[in-house]
Amino acid sequence: MSLGPRKTPKQGRARATYDAILEAAAHIIAGQGLAAFNTNAVAERAGVSIGSLYQYFPNKDSLMAALIQRQQEAQLATLQAAAEMIGSEKTLEKVVRSLVRAAMQHHRENDLLASAIDHEEARLPVDALLSSYLEKAGAVVEVMLERFQHEIPSIMPKVAARTLPALVRSVTDAWANLRPPQLEKAEEEAVRAVLGYLRIGGE
Amino acid sequence: MSLGPRKTPKQGRARATYDAILEAAAHIIAGQGLAAFNTNAVAERAGVSIGSLYQYFPNKDSLMAALIQRQQEAQLATLQAAAEMIGSEKTLEKVVRSLVRAAMQHHRENDLLASAIDHEEARLPVDALLSSYLEKAGAVVEVMLERFQHEIPSIMPKVAARTLPALVRSVTDAWANLRPPQLEKAEEEAVRAVLGYLRIGGE
Amino acid sequence: MSLGPRKTPKQGRARATYDAILEAAAHIIAGQGLAAFNTNAVAERAGVSIGSLYQYFPNKDSLMAALIQRQQEAQLATLQAAAEMIGSEKTLEKVVRSLVRAAMQHHRENDLLASAIDHEEARLPVDALLSSYLEKAGAVVEVMLERFQHEIPSIMPKVAARTLPALVRSVTDAWANLRPPQLEKAEEEAVRAVLGYLRIGGE
Amino acid sequence: MSLGPRKTPKQGRARATYDAILEAAAHIIAGQGLAAFNTNAVAERAGVSIGSLYQYFPNKDSLMAALIQRQQEAQLATLQAAAEMIGSEKTLEKVVRSLVRAAMQHHRENDLLASAIDHEEARLPVDALLSSYLEKAGAVVEVMLERFQHEIPSIMPKVAARTLPALVRSVTDAWANLRPPQLEKAEEEAVRAVLGYLRIGGE
DNA sequence: AATGAATGAGAATTCATTCAT
DNA sequence: AATGAATGAATTCTCATTCAT
């Protein structure tokens, strides 16, 4: 079963349809979880016919694969935006805090989507996709951290790029899922964990 | 819709059937993911009729809930076993490494199951279950860390006890879910993250 | 894709369901052709739920395969009945005519079913089925012709046994599939072809 | 619903498109059977847009009808070619053998297509088409056989034109579908059947 | 004339659940 | 208690056809 998209639309109308479908899929999973993710619901939410969905995605799994790719691209974009915004920050801690805030926002709004993607990444043969993402994310993190090489000499950026998001996510989850959510505590703990992780190399 | 099991048999043949069903469910999710998890397949794999499955579980979600609880209990048991075995360890790092290994044991070849449970915990109303598990796991971790108060003075054990299990779990996931799984890397990174998190308080 | 039935029902209720489904499938194809043959229509006509149909047949093709087998068995039964009834016929021509009539009986009002089965036999991997049928039909024909060895000396019964059923079938089809079906013409032509084929050896 | 083509282009690019569509349809049915025959697949294989297909054929059935006609014309052409090539043959047997060879080649390569057309001829209202074809084929056969009138006095050419191809086809199938295919045997048996059929009138 | 995006009815198939035995 | 046949709503996916460009 092919996981690639059926056709990759170049022009206006088609591109809009393609995007609307992915957006709808993300919205449904984020709001109701994998169990509510079905192609009819996606098409309806996207405001297109079910036939149109299958013009672009040969099957449900290929839609999921495209969604995974889209999330990785979004993640990457967020990361790059953060990288640019904090270009002038002086201290590692402030850089890390910005990173954590960016990641937190992303994950808080997409709890179910993130875990769904985790699961589906493990189920579907999307290894190449994943590697490519890690490569790129690693490059961005590398740039962000290189100014602080003296503080964190032993970090390998590509490795850190995989560990850091997971770390932020789990610590965030642990505190944000409480009732009431303890968001400040979440941020503190996440910053603490990341800094600790980064600095330990210098021990 | 009730999530509790219809009846929780304590012994005998009924208990064996109940366990076989849960075992079958775990096996299917671990092998093929959430998408392949359906009651007919579970019953067949368990070697019981579909009718029998519904004798013990009023619906599919209750089966998932029981599976979550089962995994938590197994996790806890592993943790406690680890706690006992490392009672004599002298260094914090060795304790942490043992902890991480215990956590990872459940993810070896079970990445799909672990991520499925992650996802379903967020979807199903199993807060109480989750809190109770975190409470207990936290208590165990707390005891383990008590002896090293001098090394990690700024850590509040109860807070750490909540953050740590989540942290170990997610970092492990991040590396174990790759194909092929990078289990050694996972262990290194998890140990590094935990130690960093713990020690930073002393800066 | 498996072509075998999913389960072969042994007991009353299940057997009746299985048969009703095959009967309905035959009825629909015979009446409206392959284009009208769909699983929903078959289930409805059979008076069972669509789910029940899929309990017994894993997919549409397996239903078709079962139908092919059923038709072959019916054909064979008719042939054998004919063989018994004409045990006392004196002339070769009368024997041949009985044979032809037996073969034609299945095509009366079943032209669409017969041509559908022809087509599907060529499309589906049912070689084994077909060979087995030809073998059995051949054996019956062989017995029928044995008595006339002196009239058709150059015929090798085993060879004739393979050629004849095919010959009768196709000539019948050619004339019975017209609209309106020319059944008398079909019989004449089939008899003529068979007799001609058999006797030519003596030229 | 009209079965005639929307327009029957006589020349130029339009004619080429029209032919490409029919050719694609034939190719798909011959290769994968009626079940794989759909307008989108035909358009793609023909290298034209689905819109263009509907410029020439108002609906799917009209495409099938045109295909039936095309096959009849091809059959006729083959027949006529054979008729010319064997103009000088002296014996009936050699004429028949040439005919059989021509028919065999045609049918062996188009097994699925031939049976599909059989089925669709029975389903669609194409009686007029069929009659017209039989008329013409009958004329050709008549010419071929008239030199041998003394050998086969009772044959009606129009009748023979319908019976003969069916006869050749089925005998061919019966022997060519074996493993390994017995093509020489197929030819022998077909010639024998045809000669027998033709000569019996003289009995 | 041609294109191809879009449609949506409908066909194939699945699966949670019930219930008669 | 257990069975497994049966159900049918829900889901995936197809394909004939239309129509704006």
PDB file of C-alpha atoms in Angstrom, chain C:
ATOM      1  CA  MET C   1      -6.610 -12.424  -1.497  1.00  0.00           C
ATOM      2  CA  SER C   2      -8.101 -15.696  -0.404  1.00  0.00           C
ATOM      3  CA  LEU C   3     -10.746 -17.271  -2.598  1.00  0.00           C
ATOM      4  CA  GLY C   4     -11.714 -19.969  -0.157  1.00  0.00           C
ATOM      5  CA  PRO C   5     -14.799 -19.553   1.988  1.00  0.00           C
ATOM      6  CA  ARG C   6     -14.205 -18.028   5.398  1.00  0.00           C
ATOM      7  CA  LYS C   7     -15.984 -20.745   7.333  1.00  0.00           C
ATOM      8  CA  THR C   8     -17.749 -23.806   6.065  1.00  0.00           C
ATOM      9  CA  PRO C   9     -20.906 -24.107   8.105  1.00  0.00           C
ATOM     10  CA  LYS C  10     -21.822 -27.533   9.336  1.00  0.00           C
ATOM     11  CA  GLN C  11     -25.045 -26.910  11.165  1.00  0.00           C
ATOM     12  CA  GLY C  12     -28.538 -26.047  10.203  1.00  0.00           C
ATOM     13  CA  ARG C  13     -28.907 -22.323  10.512  1.00  0.00           C
ATOM     14  CA  ALA C  14     -25.468 -21.543   9.195  1.00  0.00           C
ATOM     15  CA  ARG C  15     -25.799 -23.931   6.262  1.00  0.00           C
ATOM     16  CA  ALA C  16     -29.099 -22.386   5.281  1.00  0.00           C
ATOM     17  CA  THR C  17     -27.565 -18.921   5.342  1.00  0.00           C
ATOM     18  CA  TYR C  18     -24.626 -20.023   3.221  1.00  0.00           C
ATOM     19  CA  ASP C  19     -26.892 -21.607   0.646  1.00  0.00           C
ATOM     20  CA  ALA C  20     -29.269 -18.680   0.565  1.00  0.00           C
ATOM     21  CA  ILE C  21     -26.382 -16.366  -0.244  1.00  0.00           C
ATOM     22  CA  LEU C  22     -25.160 -18.489  -3.147  1.00  0.00           C
ATOM     23  CA  GLU C  23     -28.669 -18.891  -4.444  1.00  0.00           C
ATOM     24  CA  ALA C  24     -29.227 -15.141  -4.318  1.00  0.00           C
ATOM     25  CA  ALA C  25     -25.968 -14.470  -6.126  1.00  0.00           C
ATOM     26  CA  ALA C  26     -26.877 -16.876  -8.898  1.00  0.00           C
ATOM     27  CA  HIS C  27     -30.327 -15.350  -9.213  1.00  0.00           C
ATOM     28  CA  ILE C  28     -29.025 -11.817  -9.537  1.00  0.00           C
ATOM     29  CA  ILE C  29     -26.391 -12.619 -12.126  1.00  0.00           C
ATOM     30  CA  ALA C  30     -28.777 -14.776 -14.109  1.00  0.00           C
ATOM     31  CA  GLY C  31     -31.345 -12.006 -14.120  1.00  0.00           C
ATOM     32  CA  GLN C  32     -29.329  -8.838 -14.500  1.00  0.00           C
ATOM     33  CA  GLY C  33     -25.772  -9.763 -15.344  1.00  0.00           C
ATOM     34  CA  LEU C  34     -22.401  -9.203 -13.725  1.00  0.00           C
ATOM     35  CA  ALA C  35     -22.892  -5.461 -13.573  1.00  0.00           C
ATOM     36  CA  ALA C  36     -25.753  -5.870 -11.093  1.00  0.00           C
ATOM     37  CA  PHE C  37     -23.876  -8.373  -8.951  1.00  0.00           C
ATOM     38  CA  ASN C  38     -22.903  -6.633  -5.728  1.00  0.00           C
ATOM     39  CA  THR C  39     -22.688  -7.903  -2.198  1.00  0.00           C
ATOM     40  CA  ASN C  40     -25.391  -5.659  -0.818  1.00  0.00           C
ATOM     41  CA  ALA C  41     -27.902  -6.809  -3.403  1.00  0.00           C
ATOM     42  CA  VAL C  42     -26.953 -10.421  -2.776  1.00  0.00           C
ATOM     43  CA  ALA C  43     -27.387 -10.090   0.990  1.00  0.00           C
ATOM     44  CA  GLU C  44     -30.728  -8.366   0.595  1.00  0.00           C
ATOM     45  CA  ARG C  45     -32.030 -10.920  -1.874  1.00  0.00           C
ATOM     46  CA  ALA C  46     -30.803 -13.712   0.394  1.00  0.00           C
ATOM     47  CA  GLY C  47     -32.647 -12.153   3.302  1.00  0.00           C
ATOM     48  CA  VAL C  48     -29.550 -11.934   5.466  1.00  0.00           C
ATOM     49  CA  SER C  49     -27.507  -9.013   6.694  1.00  0.00           C
ATOM     50  CA  ILE C  50     -24.462  -7.880   4.808  1.00  0.00           C
ATOM     51  CA  GLY C  51     -22.450  -8.849   7.856  1.00  0.00           C
ATOM     52  CA  SER C  52     -23.568 -12.438   7.569  1.00  0.00           C
ATOM     53  CA  LEU C  53     -22.434 -12.600   3.986  1.00  0.00           C
ATOM     54  CA  TYR C  54     -18.953 -11.597   5.059  1.00  0.00           C
ATOM     55  CA  GLN C  55     -18.971 -14.213   7.804  1.00  0.00           C
ATOM     56  CA  TYR C  56     -18.898 -16.845   5.100  1.00  0.00           C
ATOM     57  CA  PHE C  57     -17.109 -15.153   2.229  1.00  0.00           C
ATOM     58  CA  PRO C  58     -14.044 -13.024   2.915  1.00  0.00           C
ATOM     59  CA  ASN C  59     -14.649 -10.960  -0.219  1.00  0.00           C
ATOM     60  CA  LYS C  60     -16.713 -10.671  -3.347  1.00  0.00           C
ATOM     61  CA  ASP C  61     -14.387 -12.786  -5.460  1.00  0.00           C
ATOM     62  CA  SER C  62     -14.580 -15.674  -3.032  1.00  0.00           C
ATOM     63  CA  LEU C  63     -18.341 -15.572  -3.409  1.00  0.00           C
ATOM     64  CA  MET C  64     -17.927 -15.752  -7.158  1.00  0.00           C
ATOM     65  CA  ALA C  65     -15.513 -18.665  -6.789  1.00  0.00           C
ATOM     66  CA  ALA C  66     -17.995 -20.533  -4.619  1.00  0.00           C
ATOM     67  CA  LEU C  67     -20.657 -19.841  -7.194  1.00  0.00           C
ATOM     68  CA  ILE C  68     -18.486 -21.255  -9.948  1.00  0.00           C
ATOM     69  CA  GLN C  69     -17.947 -24.392  -7.950  1.00  0.00           C
ATOM     70  CA  ARG C  70     -21.636 -24.661  -7.236  1.00  0.00           C
ATOM     71  CA  GLN C  71     -22.486 -24.403 -10.902  1.00  0.00           C
ATOM     72  CA  GLN C  72     -19.926 -27.031 -11.804  1.00  0.00           C
ATOM     73  CA  GLU C  73     -21.379 -29.379  -9.241  1.00  0.00           C
ATOM     74  CA  ALA C  74     -24.871 -28.767 -10.531  1.00  0.00           C
ATOM     75  CA  GLN C  75     -23.676 -29.332 -14.089  1.00  0.00           C
ATOM     76  CA  LEU C  76     -22.049 -32.563 -13.077  1.00  0.00           C
ATOM     77  CA  ALA C  77     -25.149 -33.751 -11.266  1.00  0.00           C
ATOM     78  CA  THR C  78     -27.243 -33.039 -14.326  1.00  0.00           C
ATOM     79  CA  LEU C  79     -24.788 -34.877 -16.517  1.00  0.00           C
ATOM     80  CA  GLN C  80     -24.810 -37.894 -14.263  1.00  0.00           C
ATOM     81  CA  ALA C  81     -28.564 -37.919 -14.124  1.00  0.00           C
ATOM     82  CA  ALA C  82     -28.614 -37.839 -17.900  1.00  0.00           C
ATOM     83  CA  ALA C  83     -26.111 -40.678 -18.056  1.00  0.00           C
ATOM     84  CA  GLU C  84     -28.357 -42.840 -15.934  1.00  0.00           C
ATOM     85  CA  MET C  85     -31.532 -41.986 -17.784  1.00  0.00           C
ATOM     86  CA  ILE C  86     -30.146 -42.851 -21.190  1.00  0.00           C
ATOM     87  CA  GLY C  87     -28.584 -46.097 -20.224  1.00  0.00           C
ATOM     88  CA  SER C  88     -30.928 -47.892 -22.589  1.00  0.00           C
ATOM     89  CA  GLU C  89     -30.686 -45.607 -25.636  1.00  0.00           C
ATOM     90  CA  LYS C  90     -29.766 -47.500 -28.725  1.00  0.00           C
ATOM     91  CA  THR C  91     -28.350 -44.926 -31.132  1.00  0.00           C
ATOM     92  CA  LEU C  92     -25.373 -42.658 -30.740  1.00  0.00           C
ATOM     93  CA  GLU C  93     -27.363 -39.717 -31.975  1.00  0.00           C
ATOM     94  CA  LYS C  94     -29.951 -40.114 -29.253  1.00  0.00           C
ATOM     95  CA  VAL C  95     -27.284 -40.367 -26.601  1.00  0.00           C
ATOM     96  CA  VAL C  96     -25.612 -37.268 -27.900  1.00  0.00           C
ATOM     97  CA  ARG C  97     -28.875 -35.417 -27.995  1.00  0.00           C
ATOM     98  CA  SER C  98     -29.553 -36.289 -24.375  1.00  0.00           C
ATOM     99  CA  LEU C  99     -26.125 -35.101 -23.439  1.00  0.00           C
ATOM    100  CA  VAL C 100     -26.621 -31.858 -25.230  1.00  0.00           C
ATOM    101  CA  ARG C 101     -29.999 -31.343 -23.627  1.00  0.00           C
ATOM    102  CA  ALA C 102     -28.526 -31.913 -20.210  1.00  0.00           C
ATOM    103  CA  ALA C 103     -25.867 -29.336 -20.868  1.00  0.00           C
ATOM    104  CA  MET C 104     -28.367 -26.905 -22.260  1.00  0.00           C
ATOM    105  CA  GLN C 105     -30.709 -27.224 -19.350  1.00  0.00           C
ATOM    106  CA  HIS C 106     -28.361 -25.116 -17.309  1.00  0.00           C
ATOM    107  CA  HIS C 107     -28.288 -22.453 -19.915  1.00  0.00           C
ATOM    108  CA  ARG C 108     -32.003 -22.066 -20.341  1.00  0.00           C
ATOM    109  CA  GLU C 109     -32.848 -18.754 -18.708  1.00  0.00           C
ATOM    110  CA  ASN C 110     -29.305 -18.766 -17.372  1.00  0.00           C
ATOM    111  CA  ASP C 111     -27.428 -17.379 -20.282  1.00  0.00           C
ATOM    112  CA  LEU C 112     -26.157 -14.408 -18.328  1.00  0.00           C
ATOM    113  CA  LEU C 113     -25.014 -16.616 -15.483  1.00  0.00           C
ATOM    114  CA  ALA C 114     -23.236 -18.983 -17.820  1.00  0.00           C
ATOM    115  CA  SER C 115     -21.366 -16.261 -19.665  1.00  0.00           C
ATOM    116  CA  ALA C 116     -20.544 -14.537 -16.395  1.00  0.00           C
ATOM    117  CA  ILE C 117     -19.062 -17.739 -15.073  1.00  0.00           C
ATOM    118  CA  ASP C 118     -17.101 -18.166 -18.281  1.00  0.00           C
ATOM    119  CA  HIS C 119     -15.609 -14.755 -17.836  1.00  0.00           C
ATOM    120  CA  GLU C 120     -14.895 -15.083 -14.162  1.00  0.00           C
ATOM    121  CA  GLU C 121     -13.313 -18.496 -14.602  1.00  0.00           C
ATOM    122  CA  ALA C 122     -10.831 -16.833 -16.904  1.00  0.00           C
ATOM    123  CA  ARG C 123     -10.203 -13.951 -14.517  1.00  0.00           C
ATOM    124  CA  LEU C 124      -9.967 -15.722 -11.185  1.00  0.00           C
ATOM    125  CA  PRO C 125      -7.283 -18.241 -10.218  1.00  0.00           C
ATOM    126  CA  VAL C 126      -9.597 -21.212 -10.176  1.00  0.00           C
ATOM    127  CA  ASP C 127      -7.565 -23.505 -12.438  1.00  0.00           C
ATOM    128  CA  ALA C 128      -7.612 -26.367 -10.007  1.00  0.00           C
ATOM    129  CA  LEU C 129     -11.368 -26.163  -9.717  1.00  0.00           C
ATOM    130  CA  LEU C 130     -11.772 -26.152 -13.455  1.00  0.00           C
ATOM    131  CA  SER C 131      -9.427 -29.070 -14.052  1.00  0.00           C
ATOM    132  CA  SER C 132     -11.154 -31.116 -11.436  1.00  0.00           C
ATOM    133  CA  TYR C 133     -14.508 -30.427 -13.010  1.00  0.00           C
ATOM    134  CA  LEU C 134     -13.320 -31.308 -16.499  1.00  0.00           C
ATOM    135  CA  GLU C 135     -11.827 -34.505 -15.169  1.00  0.00           C
ATOM    136  CA  LYS C 136     -15.063 -35.619 -13.606  1.00  0.00           C
ATOM    137  CA  ALA C 137     -17.237 -34.552 -16.495  1.00  0.00           C
ATOM    138  CA  GLY C 138     -14.867 -36.359 -18.828  1.00  0.00           C
ATOM    139  CA  ALA C 139     -15.182 -39.566 -16.862  1.00  0.00           C
ATOM    140  CA  VAL C 140     -18.921 -39.497 -17.148  1.00  0.00           C
ATOM    141  CA  VAL C 141     -18.812 -38.845 -20.876  1.00  0.00           C
ATOM    142  CA  GLU C 142     -16.307 -41.629 -21.324  1.00  0.00           C
ATOM    143  CA  VAL C 143     -18.674 -44.132 -19.827  1.00  0.00           C
ATOM    144  CA  MET C 144     -21.466 -42.906 -22.042  1.00  0.00           C
ATOM    145  CA  LEU C 145     -19.484 -43.312 -25.229  1.00  0.00           C
ATOM    146  CA  GLU C 146     -17.969 -46.652 -24.452  1.00  0.00           C
ATOM    147  CA  ARG C 147     -20.843 -48.563 -25.888  1.00  0.00           C
ATOM    148  CA  PHE C 148     -20.384 -46.979 -29.311  1.00  0.00           C
ATOM    149  CA  GLN C 149     -16.750 -47.780 -29.894  1.00  0.00           C
ATOM    150  CA  HIS C 150     -17.567 -49.515 -33.173  1.00  0.00           C
ATOM    151  CA  GLU C 151     -19.257 -46.407 -34.587  1.00  0.00           C
ATOM    152  CA  ILE C 152     -16.465 -44.061 -33.658  1.00  0.00           C
ATOM    153  CA  PRO C 153     -13.381 -46.262 -33.826  1.00  0.00           C
ATOM    154  CA  SER C 154     -10.748 -43.599 -34.112  1.00  0.00           C
ATOM    155  CA  ILE C 155     -11.914 -41.688 -31.049  1.00  0.00           C
ATOM    156  CA  MET C 156      -9.774 -41.925 -27.962  1.00  0.00           C
ATOM    157  CA  PRO C 157     -12.318 -41.731 -25.194  1.00  0.00           C
ATOM    158  CA  LYS C 158     -10.100 -39.734 -22.873  1.00  0.00           C
ATOM    159  CA  VAL C 159      -9.395 -37.139 -25.513  1.00  0.00           C
ATOM    160  CA  ALA C 160     -13.005 -36.917 -26.516  1.00  0.00           C
ATOM    161  CA  ALA C 161     -13.976 -36.622 -22.895  1.00  0.00           C
ATOM    162  CA  ARG C 162     -12.046 -33.417 -22.662  1.00  0.00           C
ATOM    163  CA  THR C 163     -13.113 -31.923 -25.938  1.00  0.00           C
ATOM    164  CA  LEU C 164     -16.797 -32.731 -25.809  1.00  0.00           C
ATOM    165  CA  PRO C 165     -18.006 -30.851 -22.752  1.00  0.00           C
ATOM    166  CA  ALA C 166     -16.235 -27.741 -23.948  1.00  0.00           C
ATOM    167  CA  LEU C 167     -17.699 -28.134 -27.375  1.00  0.00           C
ATOM    168  CA  VAL C 168     -21.248 -28.596 -26.197  1.00  0.00           C
ATOM    169  CA  ARG C 169     -20.959 -25.720 -23.849  1.00  0.00           C
ATOM    170  CA  SER C 170     -19.692 -23.188 -26.326  1.00  0.00           C
ATOM    171  CA  VAL C 171     -21.954 -24.059 -29.194  1.00  0.00           C
ATOM    172  CA  THR C 172     -24.877 -23.906 -26.837  1.00  0.00           C
ATOM    173  CA  ASP C 173     -23.743 -20.531 -25.570  1.00  0.00           C
ATOM    174  CA  ALA C 174     -23.344 -19.154 -29.049  1.00  0.00           C
ATOM    175  CA  TRP C 175     -26.985 -19.766 -29.854  1.00  0.00           C
ATOM    176  CA  ALA C 176     -28.625 -19.451 -26.502  1.00  0.00           C
ATOM    177  CA  ASN C 177     -27.121 -16.049 -25.844  1.00  0.00           C
ATOM    178  CA  LEU C 178     -28.896 -14.459 -28.752  1.00  0.00           C
ATOM    179  CA  ARG C 179     -32.018 -12.447 -28.224  1.00  0.00           C
ATOM    180  CA  PRO C 180     -34.342 -14.090 -28.465  1.00  0.00           C
ATOM    181  CA  PRO C 181     -32.445 -17.257 -27.575  1.00  0.00           C
ATOM    182  CA  GLN C 182     -32.571 -19.786 -30.379  1.00  0.00           C
ATOM    183  CA  LEU C 183     -32.744 -22.886 -28.304  1.00  0.00           C
ATOM    184  CA  GLU C 184     -33.797 -25.318 -30.958  1.00  0.00           C
ATOM    185  CA  LYS C 185     -31.117 -24.079 -33.269  1.00  0.00           C
ATOM    186  CA  ALA C 186     -28.665 -24.401 -30.406  1.00  0.00           C
ATOM    187  CA  GLU C 187     -29.581 -27.995 -29.870  1.00  0.00           C
ATOM    188  CA  GLU C 188     -29.362 -28.828 -33.567  1.00  0.00           C
ATOM    189  CA  GLU C 189     -26.008 -27.188 -33.972  1.00  0.00           C
ATOM    190  CA  ALA C 190     -24.576 -28.724 -30.838  1.00  0.00           C
ATOM    191  CA  VAL C 191     -25.739 -32.180 -31.798  1.00  0.00           C
ATOM    192  CA  ARG C 192     -24.351 -31.672 -35.260  1.00  0.00           C
ATOM    193  CA  ALA C 193     -21.010 -30.512 -33.946  1.00  0.00           C
ATOM    194  CA  VAL C 194     -20.665 -33.343 -31.489  1.00  0.00           C
ATOM    195  CA  LEU C 195     -21.694 -36.039 -33.917  1.00  0.00           C
ATOM    196  CA  GLY C 196     -19.472 -34.606 -36.584  1.00  0.00           C
ATOM    197  CA  TYR C 197     -16.557 -34.492 -34.242  1.00  0.00           C
ATOM    198  CA  LEU C 198     -17.084 -38.035 -33.088  1.00  0.00           C
ATOM    199  CA  ARG C 199     -17.618 -39.582 -36.497  1.00  0.00           C
ATOM    200  CA  ILE C 200     -14.956 -37.846 -38.455  1.00  0.00           C
ATOM    201  CA  GLY C 201     -12.436 -40.326 -37.214  1.00  0.00           C
ATOM    202  CA  GLY C 202     -14.062 -42.921 -39.403  1.00  0.00           C
ATOM    203  CA  GLU C 203     -13.582 -41.009 -42.630  1.00  0.00           C
TER     204      GLU C 203
END
